[in-house]
mmCIF file of C-alpha atoms in Angstrom:
data_model
loop_
_atom_site.group_PDB
_atom_site.id
_atom_site.type_symbol
_atom_site.label_atom_id
_atom_site.label_comp_id
_atom_site.label_asym_id
_atom_site.label_seq_id
_atom_site.Cartn_x
_atom_site.Cartn_y
_atom_site.Cartn_z
ATOM 1 C CA MET N 1 23.568 83.945 -37.269
ATOM 2 C CA GLU N 2 22.638 80.350 -36.462
ATOM 3 C CA GLN N 3 25.319 78.351 -34.658
ATOM 4 C CA LEU N 4 26.070 74.667 -34.539
ATOM 5 C CA VAL N 5 23.585 73.037 -32.191
ATOM 6 C CA MET N 6 26.148 70.683 -30.659
ATOM 7 C CA GLU N 7 29.721 71.615 -29.833
ATOM 8 C CA SER N 8 32.511 69.328 -30.924
ATOM 9 C CA PRO N 9 33.408 66.766 -28.245
ATOM 10 C CA LYS N 10 36.672 67.677 -26.532
ATOM 11 C CA SER N 11 39.540 65.421 -27.522
ATOM 12 C CA PRO N 12 41.628 64.020 -24.644
ATOM 13 C CA LEU N 13 44.669 64.825 -26.806
ATOM 14 C CA GLN N 14 45.917 68.377 -26.329
ATOM 15 C CA PRO N 15 46.779 70.322 -29.530
ATOM 16 C CA PRO N 16 50.186 69.796 -31.184
ATOM 17 C CA THR N 17 51.299 73.291 -30.174
ATOM 18 C CA PHE N 18 51.948 71.869 -26.685
ATOM 19 C CA GLY N 19 53.930 68.910 -27.999
ATOM 20 C CA ASN N 20 56.813 67.906 -30.211
ATOM 21 C CA LEU N 21 55.044 66.032 -32.991
ATOM 22 C CA ILE N 22 52.034 66.066 -35.287
ATOM 23 C CA THR N 23 50.626 62.536 -35.298
ATOM 24 C CA VAL N 24 48.871 61.123 -38.362
ATOM 25 C CA LEU N 25 47.199 57.756 -38.944
ATOM 26 C CA SER N 26 46.114 56.823 -42.472
ATOM 27 C CA ILE N 27 44.149 53.765 -43.657
ATOM 28 C CA ASP N 28 43.821 52.688 -47.303
ATOM 29 C CA GLY N 29 40.710 51.501 -49.095
ATOM 30 C CA GLY N 30 40.241 47.867 -50.062
ATOM 31 C CA GLY N 31 36.810 46.436 -49.246
ATOM 32 C CA ILE N 32 36.905 43.306 -47.086
ATOM 33 C CA ARG N 33 40.688 43.632 -46.933
ATOM 34 C CA GLY N 34 40.050 46.290 -44.283
ATOM 35 C CA ILE N 35 40.421 43.341 -41.898
ATOM 36 C CA ILE N 36 44.195 43.583 -42.427
ATOM 37 C CA PRO N 37 44.682 47.142 -41.048
ATOM 38 C CA ALA N 38 42.008 46.397 -38.421
ATOM 39 C CA THR N 39 44.278 43.644 -37.104
ATOM 40 C CA ILE N 40 47.264 46.021 -37.086
ATOM 41 C CA LEU N 41 45.276 48.721 -35.283
ATOM 42 C CA ALA N 42 44.095 46.288 -32.624
ATOM 43 C CA PHE N 43 47.715 45.448 -31.854
ATOM 44 C CA LEU N 44 48.767 49.111 -31.675
ATOM 45 C CA GLU N 45 45.876 49.981 -29.369
ATOM 46 C CA SER N 46 46.678 47.024 -27.119
ATOM 47 C CA GLU N 47 50.248 48.318 -26.752
ATOM 48 C CA LEU N 48 48.944 51.768 -25.822
ATOM 49 C CA GLN N 49 46.704 50.142 -23.229
ATOM 50 C CA LYS N 50 49.717 48.406 -21.675
ATOM 51 C CA LEU N 51 51.251 51.854 -21.213
ATOM 52 C CA ASP N 52 48.246 53.979 -20.302
ATOM 53 C CA GLY N 53 45.466 51.663 -19.151
ATOM 54 C CA GLU N 54 42.682 49.625 -20.731
ATOM 55 C CA LYS N 55 40.591 52.703 -21.543
ATOM 56 C CA ALA N 56 43.198 54.036 -23.986
ATOM 57 C CA ARG N 57 41.916 54.420 -27.543
ATOM 58 C CA LEU N 58 43.627 55.369 -30.806
ATOM 59 C CA ALA N 59 41.649 58.605 -31.062
ATOM 60 C CA ASP N 60 43.390 59.721 -27.856
ATOM 61 C CA TYR N 61 46.784 59.803 -29.582
ATOM 62 C CA PHE N 62 46.407 60.910 -33.204
ATOM 63 C CA ASP N 63 45.894 64.516 -34.276
ATOM 64 C CA VAL N 64 44.250 63.306 -37.455
ATOM 65 C CA ILE N 65 42.961 59.944 -38.661
ATOM 66 C CA SER N 66 42.378 59.628 -42.385
ATOM 67 C CA GLY N 67 40.744 56.847 -44.349
ATOM 68 C CA THR N 68 39.421 56.069 -47.809
ATOM 69 C CA SER N 69 36.622 53.627 -48.641
ATOM 70 C CA THR N 70 36.825 50.796 -46.097
ATOM 71 C CA GLY N 71 39.500 52.898 -44.357
ATOM 72 C CA GLY N 72 37.014 55.762 -44.167
ATOM 73 C CA LEU N 73 34.524 53.505 -42.418
ATOM 74 C CA VAL N 74 37.219 52.402 -39.953
ATOM 75 C CA THR N 75 38.101 56.066 -39.375
ATOM 76 C CA ALA N 76 34.489 56.873 -38.529
ATOM 77 C CA MET N 77 34.223 53.877 -36.193
ATOM 78 C CA LEU N 78 37.361 54.913 -34.301
ATOM 79 C CA THR N 79 36.336 58.569 -33.904
ATOM 80 C CA THR N 80 32.542 58.557 -33.463
ATOM 81 C CA PRO N 81 31.661 59.363 -29.840
ATOM 82 C CA ASN N 82 29.349 57.149 -27.818
ATOM 83 C CA GLU N 83 27.076 58.380 -25.012
ATOM 84 C CA GLN N 84 30.086 58.589 -22.681
ATOM 85 C CA ASN N 85 31.976 60.714 -25.201
ATOM 86 C CA ARG N 86 34.419 57.890 -25.870
ATOM 87 C CA PRO N 87 35.074 56.128 -29.196
ATOM 88 C CA LEU N 88 32.126 54.033 -30.347
ATOM 89 C CA PHE N 89 34.460 51.171 -31.297
ATOM 90 C CA ALA N 90 37.660 49.945 -29.733
ATOM 91 C CA ALA N 91 40.176 48.875 -32.360
ATOM 92 C CA LYS N 92 39.854 45.233 -31.303
ATOM 93 C CA ASP N 93 36.141 45.310 -32.166
ATOM 94 C CA ILE N 94 36.625 46.271 -35.807
ATOM 95 C CA LYS N 95 37.914 42.880 -36.943
ATOM 96 C CA ASP N 96 34.839 41.180 -35.459
ATOM 97 C CA PHE N 97 32.641 43.815 -37.134
ATOM 98 C CA TYR N 98 34.068 42.819 -40.514
ATOM 99 C CA LEU N 99 33.778 39.107 -39.830
ATOM 100 C CA GLU N 100 30.151 39.459 -38.788
ATOM 101 C CA HIS N 101 28.866 41.887 -41.389
ATOM 102 C CA CYS N 102 30.931 41.486 -44.579
ATOM 103 C CA PRO N 103 29.050 38.320 -45.638
ATOM 104 C CA GLN N 104 25.826 40.373 -45.592
ATOM 105 C CA ILE N 105 27.377 43.426 -47.261
ATOM 106 C CA PHE N 106 28.886 41.279 -50.025
ATOM 107 C CA PRO N 107 26.591 38.214 -50.147
ATOM 108 C CA GLN N 108 28.038 35.174 -51.896
ATOM 109 C CA HIS N 109 24.770 33.488 -52.802
ATOM 110 C CA ASN N 110 26.133 30.591 -54.826
ATOM 111 C CA THR N 111 28.709 29.610 -57.396
ATOM 112 C CA PHE N 112 26.534 31.162 -60.113
ATOM 113 C CA ASN N 113 27.971 34.529 -59.081
ATOM 114 C CA TYR N 114 31.431 33.432 -60.163
ATOM 115 C CA LEU N 115 30.502 32.311 -63.668
ATOM 116 C CA PRO N 116 31.741 34.687 -66.394
ATOM 117 C CA PHE N 117 28.338 35.241 -67.988
ATOM 118 C CA SER N 118 26.851 36.036 -64.574
ATOM 119 C CA THR N 119 29.578 38.619 -63.892
ATOM 120 C CA VAL N 120 29.045 40.222 -67.289
ATOM 121 C CA PHE N 121 25.285 40.346 -66.787
ATOM 122 C CA LYS N 122 25.637 41.929 -63.355
ATOM 123 C CA SER N 123 28.078 44.556 -64.629
ATOM 124 C CA LEU N 124 25.658 45.518 -67.396
ATOM 125 C CA ALA N 125 22.553 45.520 -65.217
ATOM 126 C CA GLY N 126 23.938 47.601 -62.336
ATOM 127 C CA PRO N 127 26.213 47.448 -59.296
ATOM 128 C CA LYS N 128 27.238 43.998 -58.144
ATOM 129 C CA TYR N 129 25.659 44.674 -54.711
ATOM 130 C CA ASP N 130 22.679 46.873 -53.858
ATOM 131 C CA GLY N 131 24.290 48.340 -50.725
ATOM 132 C CA LYS N 132 21.089 48.171 -48.684
ATOM 133 C CA TYR N 133 22.581 46.186 -45.835
ATOM 134 C CA LEU N 134 25.674 48.414 -45.694
ATOM 135 C CA HIS N 135 23.593 51.596 -45.698
ATOM 136 C CA SER N 136 21.288 50.365 -42.965
ATOM 137 C CA LEU N 137 24.161 49.092 -40.838
ATOM 138 C CA VAL N 138 26.261 52.246 -41.068
ATOM 139 C CA LYS N 139 23.304 54.517 -40.321
ATOM 140 C CA GLU N 140 22.385 52.377 -37.320
ATOM 141 C CA LYS N 141 25.911 52.348 -35.880
ATOM 142 C CA LEU N 142 26.934 55.961 -36.558
ATOM 143 C CA GLY N 143 23.520 57.485 -35.935
ATOM 144 C CA GLY N 144 23.169 61.259 -36.178
ATOM 145 C CA VAL N 145 26.831 62.128 -35.554
ATOM 146 C CA ARG N 146 28.195 64.749 -37.928
ATOM 147 C CA LEU N 147 31.668 65.524 -39.186
ATOM 148 C CA HIS N 148 32.360 68.289 -36.653
ATOM 149 C CA GLN N 149 31.580 65.936 -33.761
ATOM 150 C CA THR N 150 34.394 63.391 -34.166
ATOM 151 C CA LEU N 151 36.677 62.800 -31.173
ATOM 152 C CA THR N 152 39.764 63.767 -33.141
ATOM 153 C CA ASN N 153 40.258 65.331 -36.555
ATOM 154 C CA VAL N 154 39.373 63.170 -39.552
ATOM 155 C CA VAL N 155 40.051 63.447 -43.281
ATOM 156 C CA ILE N 156 37.961 61.260 -45.595
ATOM 157 C CA PRO N 157 38.212 61.574 -49.413
ATOM 158 C CA THR N 158 35.270 61.005 -51.764
ATOM 159 C CA PHE N 159 34.654 61.856 -55.414
ATOM 160 C CA ASP N 160 31.704 63.871 -56.731
ATOM 161 C CA ILE N 161 30.565 62.172 -59.932
ATOM 162 C CA LYS N 162 28.357 65.102 -60.965
ATOM 163 C CA ARG N 163 31.082 67.742 -60.640
ATOM 164 C CA LEU N 164 33.917 65.337 -61.554
ATOM 165 C CA GLN N 165 36.050 66.515 -58.667
ATOM 166 C CA PRO N 166 37.332 65.132 -55.374
ATOM 167 C CA ILE N 167 35.410 66.158 -52.267
ATOM 168 C CA ILE N 168 37.438 65.946 -49.065
ATOM 169 C CA PHE N 169 35.494 65.766 -45.820
ATOM 170 C CA SER N 170 37.878 67.253 -43.301
ATOM 171 C CA SER N 171 37.468 68.326 -39.682
ATOM 172 C CA TYR N 172 39.710 71.264 -40.498
ATOM 173 C CA ASP N 173 37.827 72.368 -43.616
ATOM 174 C CA VAL N 174 34.357 72.047 -42.093
ATOM 175 C CA LYS N 175 35.111 74.986 -39.791
ATOM 176 C CA LYS N 176 35.273 77.215 -42.866
ATOM 177 C CA ASN N 177 32.756 75.316 -45.026
ATOM 178 C CA PRO N 178 29.778 74.299 -42.869
ATOM 179 C CA SER N 179 27.995 72.924 -45.936
ATOM 180 C CA LYS N 180 30.343 69.929 -45.609
ATOM 181 C CA ASP N 181 29.150 69.121 -42.101
ATOM 182 C CA ALA N 182 27.550 65.898 -43.273
ATOM 183 C CA LEU N 183 26.496 62.888 -41.260
ATOM 184 C CA LEU N 184 29.407 60.500 -40.759
ATOM 185 C CA SER N 185 27.119 57.741 -41.989
ATOM 186 C CA ASP N 186 26.628 59.520 -45.323
ATOM 187 C CA ILE N 187 30.354 60.185 -45.642
ATOM 188 C CA SER N 188 31.192 56.548 -44.859
ATOM 189 C CA ILE N 189 28.655 55.206 -47.351
ATOM 190 C CA ALA N 190 29.891 57.620 -50.024
ATOM 191 C CA THR N 191 33.600 56.914 -49.659
ATOM 192 C CA SER N 192 32.835 53.169 -49.856
ATOM 193 C CA ALA N 193 30.743 53.361 -53.031
ATOM 194 C CA ALA N 194 33.194 51.644 -55.356
ATOM 195 C CA PRO N 195 32.043 51.822 -59.007
ATOM 196 C CA THR N 196 30.553 48.531 -60.293
ATOM 197 C CA TYR N 197 30.442 47.143 -56.728
ATOM 198 C CA LEU N 198 28.146 49.519 -54.822
ATOM 199 C CA PRO N 199 25.786 52.312 -55.922
ATOM 200 C CA ALA N 200 26.806 55.965 -55.830
ATOM 201 C CA HIS N 201 25.472 57.855 -52.832
ATOM 202 C CA ASN N 202 23.365 61.017 -52.966
ATOM 203 C CA PHE N 203 22.598 63.201 -49.954
ATOM 204 C CA GLU N 204 22.083 66.826 -48.918
ATOM 205 C CA THR N 205 23.449 69.072 -46.208
ATOM 206 C CA LYS N 206 22.373 72.475 -44.982
ATOM 207 C CA ASP N 207 24.792 75.370 -44.677
ATOM 208 C CA ILE N 208 23.879 76.783 -41.260
ATOM 209 C CA THR N 209 25.367 80.177 -42.094
ATOM 210 C CA THR N 210 23.302 80.744 -45.264
ATOM 211 C CA GLY N 211 20.456 78.253 -44.937
ATOM 212 C CA LYS N 212 21.213 76.911 -48.417
ATOM 213 C CA MET N 213 21.091 73.218 -49.224
ATOM 214 C CA ARG N 214 24.032 71.488 -50.853
ATOM 215 C CA THR N 215 23.712 68.249 -52.818
ATOM 216 C CA PHE N 216 26.426 65.638 -53.070
ATOM 217 C CA ASP N 217 26.600 62.849 -55.681
ATOM 218 C CA LEU N 218 29.517 60.776 -54.464
ATOM 219 C CA ILE N 219 31.448 57.618 -55.214
ATOM 220 C CA ASP N 220 34.423 55.830 -53.661
ATOM 221 C CA GLY N 221 37.224 58.076 -52.469
ATOM 222 C CA GLY N 222 39.647 55.536 -53.917
ATOM 223 C CA VAL N 223 39.031 57.110 -57.322
ATOM 224 C CA ALA N 224 40.933 60.145 -56.025
ATOM 225 C CA ALA N 225 43.125 58.845 -53.199
ATOM 226 C CA ASN N 226 42.956 55.188 -52.239
ATOM 227 C CA ASN N 227 45.916 55.903 -49.971
ATOM 228 C CA PRO N 228 44.814 59.111 -48.197
ATOM 229 C CA THR N 229 48.087 59.854 -46.383
ATOM 230 C CA LEU N 230 49.071 62.757 -48.613
ATOM 231 C CA VAL N 231 45.566 64.242 -48.389
ATOM 232 C CA ALA N 232 45.812 64.179 -44.586
ATOM 233 C CA LEU N 233 49.247 65.814 -44.617
ATOM 234 C CA SER N 234 47.958 68.488 -46.997
ATOM 235 C CA GLU N 235 45.030 69.314 -44.707
ATOM 236 C CA VAL N 236 47.370 69.654 -41.728
ATOM 237 C CA THR N 237 49.830 71.761 -43.724
ATOM 238 C CA LYS N 238 47.037 74.157 -44.721
ATOM 239 C CA GLU N 239 46.180 74.601 -41.050
ATOM 240 C CA ILE N 240 49.786 75.309 -40.152
ATOM 241 C CA THR N 241 50.385 77.798 -42.971
ATOM 242 C CA GLY N 242 47.032 79.417 -42.179
ATOM 243 C CA GLY N 243 48.280 80.285 -38.717
ATOM 244 C CA SER N 244 46.133 77.931 -36.643
ATOM 245 C CA PRO N 245 46.994 78.326 -32.938
ATOM 246 C CA ASP N 246 46.693 74.544 -32.524
ATOM 247 C CA PHE N 247 50.036 74.042 -34.292
ATOM 248 C CA PHE N 248 53.576 75.126 -33.515
ATOM 249 C CA PRO N 249 55.423 77.042 -36.264
ATOM 250 C CA ILE N 250 56.962 74.606 -38.708
ATOM 251 C CA LYS N 251 59.052 74.909 -41.843
ATOM 252 C CA PRO N 252 57.708 73.247 -45.026
ATOM 253 C CA THR N 253 60.701 70.896 -45.005
ATOM 254 C CA ASP N 254 60.523 70.016 -41.301
ATOM 255 C CA TYR N 255 59.085 66.529 -41.754
ATOM 256 C CA GLY N 256 60.870 65.476 -38.577
ATOM 257 C CA ARG N 257 57.965 67.009 -36.685
ATOM 258 C CA PHE N 258 55.468 64.580 -38.237
ATOM 259 C CA LEU N 259 54.879 61.016 -37.097
ATOM 260 C CA VAL N 260 52.976 59.200 -39.849
ATOM 261 C CA ILE N 261 51.611 55.656 -39.831
ATOM 262 C CA SER N 262 50.138 54.537 -43.160
ATOM 263 C CA LEU N 263 48.330 51.200 -43.298
ATOM 264 C CA GLY N 264 47.632 49.384 -46.547
ATOM 265 C CA THR N 265 44.952 46.764 -47.085
ATOM 266 C CA GLY N 266 47.205 44.406 -49.002
ATOM 267 C CA SER N 267 47.776 44.080 -52.727
ATOM 268 C CA PRO N 268 48.156 41.176 -55.176
ATOM 269 C CA LYS N 269 51.499 39.518 -55.549
ATOM 270 C CA LYS N 270 53.074 41.401 -58.425
ATOM 271 C CA GLU N 271 53.316 38.472 -60.804
ATOM 272 C CA GLU N 272 50.046 36.827 -59.797
ATOM 273 C CA LYS N 273 47.241 39.051 -61.099
ATOM 274 C CA TYR N 274 47.095 40.118 -64.767
ATOM 275 C CA ASP N 275 49.436 40.214 -67.744
ATOM 276 C CA ALA N 276 49.703 42.053 -71.045
ATOM 277 C CA LEU N 277 48.876 39.007 -73.176
ATOM 278 C CA LYS N 278 45.503 38.679 -71.498
ATOM 279 C CA SER N 279 44.680 42.345 -70.952
ATOM 280 C CA GLY N 280 45.725 43.234 -74.503
ATOM 281 C CA LYS N 281 42.636 41.379 -75.731
ATOM 282 C CA TRP N 282 40.182 43.022 -73.324
ATOM 283 C CA GLY N 283 37.556 45.514 -74.347
ATOM 284 C CA LEU N 284 35.385 47.473 -71.924
ATOM 285 C CA LEU N 285 33.705 44.368 -70.537
ATOM 286 C CA GLY N 286 37.044 42.649 -70.091
ATOM 287 C CA TRP N 287 38.430 45.507 -68.025
ATOM 288 C CA LEU N 288 35.281 45.407 -65.901
ATOM 289 C CA THR N 289 34.726 41.686 -65.515
ATOM 290 C CA ALA N 290 37.812 39.623 -66.404
ATOM 291 C CA GLU N 291 38.748 36.703 -64.156
ATOM 292 C CA SER N 292 35.766 37.221 -61.810
ATOM 293 C CA SER N 293 37.109 40.587 -60.669
ATOM 294 C CA THR N 294 37.247 44.181 -61.863
ATOM 295 C CA PRO N 295 40.728 44.841 -63.289
ATOM 296 C CA LEU N 296 40.062 48.531 -63.920
ATOM 297 C CA ILE N 297 39.180 49.083 -60.245
ATOM 298 C CA ASP N 298 42.180 47.049 -59.111
ATOM 299 C CA VAL N 299 44.499 49.105 -61.305
ATOM 300 C CA PHE N 300 43.413 52.535 -60.097
ATOM 301 C CA MET N 301 43.338 51.442 -56.447
ATOM 302 C CA GLU N 302 46.832 49.959 -56.508
ATOM 303 C CA SER N 303 48.346 52.745 -58.615
ATOM 304 C CA SER N 304 46.870 55.404 -56.328
ATOM 305 C CA SER N 305 48.173 53.720 -53.178
ATOM 306 C CA ASP N 306 51.641 53.030 -54.573
ATOM 307 C CA MET N 307 52.147 56.502 -56.049
ATOM 308 C CA ILE N 308 51.353 58.158 -52.726
ATOM 309 C CA ASP N 309 53.770 55.847 -50.925
ATOM 310 C CA PHE N 310 56.452 56.537 -53.548
ATOM 311 C CA HIS N 311 56.027 60.274 -53.035
ATOM 312 C CA ILE N 312 55.946 60.302 -49.240
ATOM 313 C CA SER N 313 58.802 57.808 -48.894
ATOM 314 C CA THR N 314 60.950 59.916 -51.211
ATOM 315 C CA VAL N 315 60.207 63.148 -49.341
ATOM 316 C CA PHE N 316 60.865 61.692 -45.883
ATOM 317 C CA GLN N 317 64.101 60.099 -47.105
ATOM 318 C CA ALA N 318 65.272 63.268 -48.840
ATOM 319 C CA LEU N 319 64.678 65.250 -45.645
ATOM 320 C CA HIS N 320 66.410 62.631 -43.488
ATOM 321 C CA SER N 321 63.246 61.794 -41.591
ATOM 322 C CA GLU N 322 62.748 58.167 -42.624
ATOM 323 C CA GLU N 323 62.140 57.109 -39.042
ATOM 324 C CA ASN N 324 59.057 59.338 -38.875
ATOM 325 C CA TYR N 325 57.152 57.451 -41.588
ATOM 326 C CA LEU N 326 55.995 53.856 -41.278
ATOM 327 C CA ARG N 327 54.135 52.164 -44.107
ATOM 328 C CA ILE N 328 52.774 48.700 -43.368
ATOM 329 C CA GLN N 329 51.623 46.858 -46.460
ATOM 330 C CA ASP N 330 51.524 43.267 -47.703
ATOM 331 C CA ASP N 331 52.057 42.960 -51.452
ATOM 332 C CA THR N 332 52.006 39.162 -51.575
ATOM 333 C CA LEU N 333 48.275 38.399 -51.581
ATOM 334 C CA ILE N 334 47.237 35.546 -53.841
ATOM 335 C CA GLY N 335 43.940 34.173 -55.122
ATOM 336 C CA ASN N 336 40.796 35.240 -53.256
ATOM 337 C CA GLU N 337 42.867 37.135 -50.671
ATOM 338 C CA SER N 338 43.381 39.926 -53.180
ATOM 339 C CA SER N 339 39.637 40.323 -53.778
ATOM 340 C CA VAL N 340 37.757 43.242 -52.256
ATOM 341 C CA ASP N 341 34.445 41.375 -51.987
ATOM 342 C CA ILE N 342 34.788 37.575 -51.753
ATOM 343 C CA ALA N 343 33.364 37.543 -48.233
ATOM 344 C CA THR N 344 33.326 33.815 -47.572
ATOM 345 C CA LYS N 345 34.227 32.664 -44.066
ATOM 346 C CA GLU N 346 37.304 30.954 -45.431
ATOM 347 C CA ASN N 347 38.585 34.078 -47.155
ATOM 348 C CA LEU N 348 37.795 36.399 -44.250
ATOM 349 C CA ASP N 349 39.635 34.073 -41.865
ATOM 350 C CA SER N 350 42.525 33.989 -44.323
ATOM 351 C CA LEU N 351 42.708 37.800 -44.282
ATOM 352 C CA VAL N 352 42.843 37.774 -40.482
ATOM 353 C CA ARG N 353 45.869 35.494 -40.739
ATOM 354 C CA VAL N 354 47.414 37.830 -43.315
ATOM 355 C CA GLY N 355 47.135 40.694 -40.825
ATOM 356 C CA GLU N 356 48.546 38.614 -37.982
ATOM 357 C CA ASN N 357 51.443 37.398 -40.123
ATOM 358 C CA LEU N 358 52.119 40.926 -41.345
ATOM 359 C CA LEU N 359 52.873 41.956 -37.767
ATOM 360 C CA LYS N 360 55.650 39.366 -37.693
ATOM 361 C CA LYS N 361 57.135 40.403 -41.038
ATOM 362 C CA PRO N 362 60.074 42.829 -41.212
ATOM 363 C CA VAL N 363 59.508 46.533 -41.694
ATOM 364 C CA SER N 364 59.714 47.025 -45.451
ATOM 365 C CA LYS N 365 60.337 49.936 -47.768
ATOM 366 C CA VAL N 366 59.168 50.156 -51.342
ATOM 367 C CA ASN N 367 61.806 49.668 -54.037
ATOM 368 C CA PHE N 368 61.271 52.578 -56.413
ATOM 369 C CA ASP N 369 62.469 50.553 -59.414
ATOM 370 C CA THR N 370 60.449 47.362 -58.911
ATOM 371 C CA GLY N 371 57.537 48.593 -56.783
ATOM 372 C CA VAL N 372 58.137 45.639 -54.449
ATOM 373 C CA PHE N 373 58.355 46.032 -50.670
ATOM 374 C CA GLU N 374 61.766 44.918 -49.422
ATOM 375 C CA PRO N 375 62.950 44.355 -45.816
ATOM 376 C CA SER N 376 64.757 47.361 -44.372
ATOM 377 C CA ASN N 377 66.619 45.672 -41.484
ATOM 378 C CA GLU N 378 64.677 47.697 -38.917
ATOM 379 C CA GLY N 379 62.989 44.864 -37.044
ATOM 380 C CA THR N 380 59.450 43.583 -37.496
ATOM 381 C CA ASN N 381 56.264 45.610 -37.935
ATOM 382 C CA GLU N 382 55.261 44.449 -34.464
ATOM 383 C CA GLN N 383 58.468 45.803 -32.958
ATOM 384 C CA ALA N 384 58.043 49.080 -34.853
ATOM 385 C CA LEU N 385 54.509 49.513 -33.514
ATOM 386 C CA ILE N 386 55.650 48.821 -29.940
ATOM 387 C CA LYS N 387 58.184 51.637 -30.264
ATOM 388 C CA ILE N 388 55.612 53.914 -31.857
ATOM 389 C CA ALA N 389 53.193 53.239 -28.991
ATOM 390 C CA GLU N 390 55.889 54.439 -26.604
ATOM 391 C CA VAL N 391 56.378 57.599 -28.662
ATOM 392 C CA LEU N 392 52.634 58.280 -28.838
ATOM 393 C CA SER N 393 52.188 57.755 -25.108
ATOM 394 C CA ARG N 394 55.123 60.018 -24.297
ATOM 395 C CA GLU N 395 53.914 62.700 -26.701
ATOM 396 C CA LYS N 396 50.484 62.701 -25.063
ATOM 397 C CA ARG N 397 52.028 63.081 -21.600
ATOM 398 C CA ILE N 398 54.266 65.919 -22.788
ATOM 399 C CA ARG N 399 51.247 67.804 -24.102
ATOM 400 C CA ASP N 400 49.385 67.260 -20.841
ATOM 401 C CA ILE N 401 52.325 68.690 -18.911
ATOM 402 C CA ARG N 402 52.683 71.776 -21.082
ATOM 403 C CA SER N 403 49.020 72.529 -21.705
ATOM 404 C CA PRO N 404 47.118 74.621 -19.136
ATOM 405 C CA HIS N 405 44.120 72.403 -19.870
ATOM 406 C CA GLY N 406 45.872 69.043 -19.792
ATOM 407 C CA LYS N 407 46.152 66.478 -17.034
ATOM 408 C CA LYS N 408 49.460 66.639 -15.173
ATOM 409 C CA PRO N 409 50.972 63.156 -14.937
ATOM 410 C CA VAL N 410 53.095 63.053 -11.780
ATOM 411 C CA ALA N 411 55.343 60.185 -12.833
ATOM 412 C CA ASN N 412 56.433 61.948 -15.989
ATOM 413 C CA SER N 413 56.683 65.565 -14.857
ATOM 414 C CA GLN N 414 60.405 65.638 -15.633
ATOM 415 C CA ILE N 415 59.888 65.146 -19.393
ATOM 416 C CA LYS N 416 61.602 68.063 -21.134
ATOM 417 C CA SER N 417 63.428 66.725 -24.151
ATOM 418 C CA ARG N 418 62.067 67.682 -27.544
ATOM 419 C CA ASN N 419 63.869 64.751 -29.208
ATOM 420 C CA ILE N 420 61.505 61.939 -28.266
ATOM 421 C CA LEU N 421 61.640 59.660 -31.292
ATOM 422 C CA PRO N 422 63.615 56.426 -30.971
ATOM 423 C CA ASP N 423 66.694 56.127 -33.177
ATOM 424 C CA SER N 424 64.714 54.000 -35.625
ATOM 425 C CA PHE N 425 61.426 52.143 -35.921
#
């Protein structure tokens, strides 16, 4: 039987079975608003570097990184190995990547594009953007790297428009389903193919065990899970219940053994976007083109993200593990900031400031009645991430100590406690 030509690169993070926690990073979809979580990630990585040296990278600390749409692209950038078997992108480089390339991915040719009749015409004629620059760029950067070759486990949702079903590209699942061992470039293009904005993506893979070809006809993973946190947790849970030796035994309700960071890409201020008086008069074209945006896309993206956060927040609270789940989201975006594609220099710079300001804002929890994020009196997001960096660094050292294959840090050889989380984030 034919085997994979290239073995998976070895992660510097030892498996969870040698540690105390299962660490999960999740990044929402949101087009150009990916700059917001990119800014947050750069800060977190810089804190890890203060603890463990300038070569520290996020992929060294998370058991799984999950992303949808623009979050899927960020996931691939953080986990694709370079020639030295280290992440292709440092977190600090992702913001500059967006600033440099988003104006070409989403070209703003002139004010004609913002006129209502132009928007209607474009929506009838085809996708708003042809995707050629994005496709070329992603293929150039990610090259021939496939799903099984990422530096840590990844989970990236897409949606198959031909079969009308979600397709999850998972490092865990690909071991059992080699037909999903697609190029990361194809996966990234597919999960970013938002309907009406970018064209659907078609590609083939070859099942190395049977020799059969498999065809995928995919669109944006945000259709299924714009917030992919729950998808990531489900993939990990399947591994645990399936008896994977990489995980310690865990009860279904033992959420205290997970450390989950979920990053949003921002959402419109609740009272700023649409209202029933306007939307009640819309037909199909209105839902696709009203107010120089795509209300239907906005609705399913925001509802998907919020519902997942509602669910996970409720579960962690019910199981008294609130401190193990951090959601960072800004729900006060106004005007062009809430767009997924207005890639002017002014708007991109504004989104950078949104991300920087979000670090200074208090940790917030969603109010289940209003859907609004409210301060939780647990310090700022920046302070929470500093504490989390300490937890991640300590968890990595613990695994190195306990694993027969890990590095043995001398200065921390006395670490024994299994209760390593701070009292609160």
